[in-house]
Amino acid sequence: MHLISRLAVVASFAILSSSSSAGAASIPQYVYDYAPLVWLHSQDAYRPSDLQQQLDHTTPKVNWTTITGTPSPLTLNNLDQLNNLGNTSVYLTSKEGIDANPEPAWFRGITPDQQGSLASKTGSVIVLVDHGSGDVDAFYFYFYAYNKGNKVLGLEFGDHIGDWEHNMIRFANGTPNAIWYSQHASGQAFTYDAVEKKGIRPYAYSGNGTHANYVIAGKHDHTIPGVNLPTGFLVDYTDRGHLWDPVLNAYSYIYKVADRTFEAASPGAPLGLVNFNGKWGDDQPPNEPSIFGEAKYVAGPNGPKFKSLDRKHVCPSTPCIILPFRIWSGQKDS
């Protein structure tokens, strides 16, 4: 890593650590030290995106009808006020439309700079869940304005506005034991020792367009959820295109399982963002044609609070298989 990049990372960690300890909530430094680095695909047109920008380009709707009485302007601080105006039925609906032609520039997000930063924009969220007795889960959420779905037999499926993906690292007394990679409707879990790293920081490889997270570069068929094969009908592609360091542009929180509440743990972290119950994109268009239940344009996703933050296992569901074998060979990056 270049000297300037090292200094940027160290400075970011110092700011996050000191500011969080000065407030009501505090996140251990190791949560940042072991944070994953994300390799974006070299040909992916849809990069990480600024969260506030998503609000600026969307209109809250329920059943494709604009909600009245919404906050103006709508911000990440007051976003959760929409819960009183439709709750989980609210969709942050793109003003131009998901099928707009030409495609809106904001769909494309932001390409990280040489330090892996989105500059002044924020496209990631860190959530710590303390289970007690030294057991801690650290969630690292990544946001993209647009998800480009896979093609099957020349037909495209699964495009949607807004895209949340994540890794989760399970720690025991500050030591990382296992890591989860979200992938479409499922994902994969690995021991910390099994995955590829830069120093002590694991790599996640983001699928071209879909942004599903994988542990290695290459081709990943996900026809069977949670099972990755080198070829098949539904293939994601990953490579070492652009390296993104989400920690440099993150809001941090502590989630309290007992009362299901969030506490801000970084400067200016907006609680409205994590308390919002609605969807981060358009609803599925009315009368959208589908084949075997799959459509080209589908509904946008829920936010971080709906990603099983209080999970018992490393995986959000069972059975949970944590792969212990090394699927990467070679020397670690320095």
PDB file of N, CA and C in Angstrom, residues 1-2 6 37 197-200 203 331-334:
ATOM      1  N   MET A   1       0.854  -1.187   0.000  1.00  0.00           N
ATOM      2  CA  MET A   1       0.000   0.000   0.000  1.00  0.00           C
ATOM      3  C   MET A   1       0.891   1.238   0.000  1.00  0.00           C
ATOM      4  N   HIS A   2       0.575   2.224  -0.823  1.00  0.00           N
ATOM      5  CA  HIS A   2       1.346   3.452  -0.873  1.00  0.00           C
ATOM      6  C   HIS A   2       1.258   4.189   0.450  1.00  0.00           C
ATOM      7  N   ARG A   6      -1.794   4.557   3.220  1.00  0.00           N
ATOM      8  CA  ARG A   6      -1.684   4.114   4.603  1.00  0.00           C
ATOM      9  C   ARG A   6      -2.072   5.235   5.563  1.00  0.00           C
ATOM     10  N   LEU A  37     -12.028  -5.073   2.497  1.00  0.00           N
ATOM     11  CA  LEU A  37     -11.798  -4.234   1.321  1.00  0.00           C
ATOM     12  C   LEU A  37     -12.547  -4.866   0.157  1.00  0.00           C
ATOM     13  N   LYS A 197      -6.584 -11.909   1.899  1.00  0.00           N
ATOM     14  CA  LYS A 197      -6.508 -10.673   2.665  1.00  0.00           C
ATOM     15  C   LYS A 197      -5.447  -9.716   2.113  1.00  0.00           C
ATOM     16  N   LYS A 198      -5.562  -8.488   2.509  1.00  0.00           N
ATOM     17  CA  LYS A 198      -4.502  -7.499   2.359  1.00  0.00           C
ATOM     18  C   LYS A 198      -4.066  -7.154   3.775  1.00  0.00           C
ATOM     19  N   GLY A 199      -2.937  -7.696   4.206  1.00  0.00           N
ATOM     20  CA  GLY A 199      -2.568  -7.604   5.607  1.00  0.00           C
ATOM     21  C   GLY A 199      -3.535  -8.435   6.425  1.00  0.00           C
ATOM     22  N   ILE A 200      -4.287  -7.768   7.334  1.00  0.00           N
ATOM     23  CA  ILE A 200      -5.284  -8.481   8.142  1.00  0.00           C
ATOM     24  C   ILE A 200      -6.698  -8.217   7.646  1.00  0.00           C
ATOM     25  N   TYR A 203     -10.555  -9.575   1.741  1.00  0.00           N
ATOM     26  CA  TYR A 203     -11.084  -9.068   0.477  1.00  0.00           C
ATOM     27  C   TYR A 203     -12.499  -9.602   0.257  1.00  0.00           C
ATOM     28  N   GLN A 331       0.755 -15.535  -1.968  1.00  0.00           N
ATOM     29  CA  GLN A 331       1.195 -14.667  -0.885  1.00  0.00           C
ATOM     30  C   GLN A 331       0.159 -13.606  -0.606  1.00  0.00           C
ATOM     31  N   LYS A 332       0.008 -13.253   0.663  1.00  0.00           N
ATOM     32  CA  LYS A 332      -0.868 -12.153   1.032  1.00  0.00           C
ATOM     33  C   LYS A 332      -0.308 -10.839   0.501  1.00  0.00           C
ATOM     34  N   ASP A 333      -1.209  -9.921   0.153  1.00  0.00           N
ATOM     35  CA  ASP A 333      -0.778  -8.577  -0.195  1.00  0.00           C
ATOM     36  C   ASP A 333      -0.252  -7.882   1.056  1.00  0.00           C
ATOM     37  N   SER A 334       0.761  -7.088   0.883  1.00  0.00           N
ATOM     38  CA  SER A 334       1.321  -6.362   2.013  1.00  0.00           C
ATOM     39  C   SER A 334       0.581  -5.061   2.249  1.00  0.00           C
TER      40      SER A 334
END
